[in-house]
PDB file of C-alpha atoms in Angstrom:
ATOM      1  CA  MET A   9       5.684   1.368   2.745  1.00  0.00           C
ATOM      2  CA  LEU A  10       9.326   0.038   3.054  1.00  0.00           C
ATOM      3  CA  GLN A  11       8.567  -2.383   5.912  1.00  0.00           C
ATOM      4  CA  LEU A  12       5.452  -3.783   4.024  1.00  0.00           C
ATOM      5  CA  ILE A  13       9.125  -4.667   1.206  1.00  0.00           C
ATOM      6  CA  SER A  14      10.967  -5.555   4.115  1.00  0.00           C
ATOM      7  CA  LEU A  15       7.814  -7.962   5.570  1.00  0.00           C
ATOM      8  CA  GLY A  16       8.422 -10.714   2.402  1.00  0.00           C
ATOM      9  CA  GLN A  17      11.763 -10.380   3.390  1.00  0.00           C
ATOM     10  CA  ASP A  18      12.227 -10.867   6.932  1.00  0.00           C
ATOM     11  CA  GLU A  19       8.400 -12.452   7.736  1.00  0.00           C
ATOM     12  CA  LYS A  20       6.820 -10.554  10.206  1.00  0.00           C
ATOM     13  CA  SER A  21       3.603  -9.324  11.233  1.00  0.00           C
ATOM     14  CA  THR A  22       3.198  -5.958  11.269  1.00  0.00           C
ATOM     15  CA  SER A  23       0.432  -4.106  12.130  1.00  0.00           C
ATOM     16  CA  PHE A  24      -0.701  -3.264   9.134  1.00  0.00           C
ATOM     17  CA  ASN A  25      -4.503  -4.072   8.361  1.00  0.00           C
ATOM     18  CA  SER A  26      -6.280  -6.358   5.632  1.00  0.00           C
ATOM     19  CA  SER A  27      -8.545  -2.885   3.899  1.00  0.00           C
ATOM     20  CA  MET A  28      -4.192  -0.623   4.833  1.00  0.00           C
ATOM     21  CA  MET A  29      -2.353  -3.781   2.663  1.00  0.00           C
ATOM     22  CA  ARG A  30      -4.738  -3.089  -0.050  1.00  0.00           C
ATOM     23  CA  ILE A  31      -3.493   0.371  -0.632  1.00  0.00           C
ATOM     24  CA  PHE A  32      -0.661  -0.688  -0.380  1.00  0.00           C
ATOM     25  CA  GLN A  33      -0.851  -2.718  -2.825  1.00  0.00           C
ATOM     26  CA  ARG A  34      -2.755  -1.635  -4.986  1.00  0.00           C
ATOM     27  CA  GLY A  35      -0.348  -0.524  -7.515  1.00  0.00           C
ATOM     28  CA  LEU A  36       2.437   0.664  -5.136  1.00  0.00           C
ATOM     29  CA  LEU A  37       3.030  -2.715  -4.637  1.00  0.00           C
ATOM     30  CA  ARG A  38       3.414  -5.741  -6.658  1.00  0.00           C
ATOM     31  CA  GLN A  39       4.086  -9.304  -5.299  1.00  0.00           C
ATOM     32  CA  ARG A  40       3.889 -12.466  -7.305  1.00  0.00           C
ATOM     33  CA  ASP A  41       3.473 -15.923  -5.593  1.00  0.00           C
ATOM     34  CA  LYS A  42       5.547 -15.960  -2.866  1.00  0.00           C
ATOM     35  CA  GLU A  43       7.857 -13.661  -4.161  1.00  0.00           C
ATOM     36  CA  ALA A  44       8.420 -10.381  -1.365  1.00  0.00           C
ATOM     37  CA  PRO A  45       6.802  -6.918  -2.123  1.00  0.00           C
ATOM     38  CA  ARG A  46       8.601  -5.788  -4.334  1.00  0.00           C
ATOM     39  CA  LEU A  47       7.883  -1.652  -5.319  1.00  0.00           C
ATOM     40  CA  THR A  48       7.111   0.330  -8.501  1.00  0.00           C
ATOM     41  CA  GLU A  49       7.058   3.187  -9.868  1.00  0.00           C
ATOM     42  CA  SER A  50       3.834   4.637  -8.509  1.00  0.00           C
ATOM     43  CA  GLY A  51       4.990   3.458  -5.609  1.00  0.00           C
ATOM     44  CA  PHE A  52       8.673   4.833  -5.788  1.00  0.00           C
ATOM     45  CA  GLN A  53       6.911   8.634  -7.234  1.00  0.00           C
ATOM     46  CA  PHE A  54       5.312   7.928  -3.429  1.00  0.00           C
ATOM     47  CA  LEU A  55       7.733   7.898  -1.047  1.00  0.00           C
ATOM     48  CA  LEU A  56       8.598  10.760  -3.332  1.00  0.00           C
ATOM     49  CA  MET A  57       6.237  12.656  -2.465  1.00  0.00           C
ATOM     50  CA  ASP A  58       5.855  15.133   1.017  1.00  0.00           C
ATOM     51  CA  THR A  59       4.625  13.826   4.274  1.00  0.00           C
ATOM     52  CA  ASN A  60       0.918  15.599   3.749  1.00  0.00           C
ATOM     53  CA  ALA A  61       0.455  14.600  -0.412  1.00  0.00           C
ATOM     54  CA  GLN A  62       1.316  10.868   1.330  1.00  0.00           C
ATOM     55  CA  LEU A  63      -1.133  11.009   4.021  1.00  0.00           C
ATOM     56  CA  TRP A  64      -4.345  12.464   1.021  1.00  0.00           C
ATOM     57  CA  TYR A  65      -2.947   9.740  -0.707  1.00  0.00           C
ATOM     58  CA  ILE A  66      -3.601   7.021   1.549  1.00  0.00           C
ATOM     59  CA  ILE A  67      -6.633   9.030   2.959  1.00  0.00           C
ATOM     60  CA  ARG A  68      -8.255   9.358  -0.600  1.00  0.00           C
ATOM     61  CA  GLU A  69      -7.828   5.271  -1.385  1.00  0.00           C
ATOM     62  CA  TYR A  70      -8.678   4.135   2.166  1.00  0.00           C
ATOM     63  CA  ILE A  71     -12.270   5.470   1.978  1.00  0.00           C
ATOM     64  CA  SER A  72     -12.416   4.211  -2.557  1.00  0.00           C
ATOM     65  CA  ASN A  73     -11.665   0.992  -1.302  1.00  0.00           C
ATOM     66  CA  SER A  74     -14.305   0.970   1.614  1.00  0.00           C
ATOM     67  CA  GLU A  75     -17.183   2.596  -0.907  1.00  0.00           C
ATOM     68  CA  VAL A  76     -16.291  -0.141  -2.839  1.00  0.00           C
ATOM     69  CA  TYR A  77     -16.153  -2.902  -0.295  1.00  0.00           C
ATOM     70  CA  LEU A  78     -19.704  -1.348   0.672  1.00  0.00           C
ATOM     71  CA  MET A  79     -21.512  -1.953  -2.466  1.00  0.00           C
ATOM     72  CA  ARG A  80     -20.426  -4.959  -2.330  1.00  0.00           C
TER      73      ARG A  80
END
């Protein structure tokens, strides 16, 4: 998550694919126009979760996102 925030400031590429970016942008990060991404309150709560809870959150969002994508 912190890599995604610094991505906008450093303009470096990361190994995140577009699906993962959508998961994090779904309420955890906010980005307006050409500003650097900013952490939302939900994103901050995500960072406070233990690692297992973070992993399960990402898995649930990934599955949910892929189901929506397949329905199109």
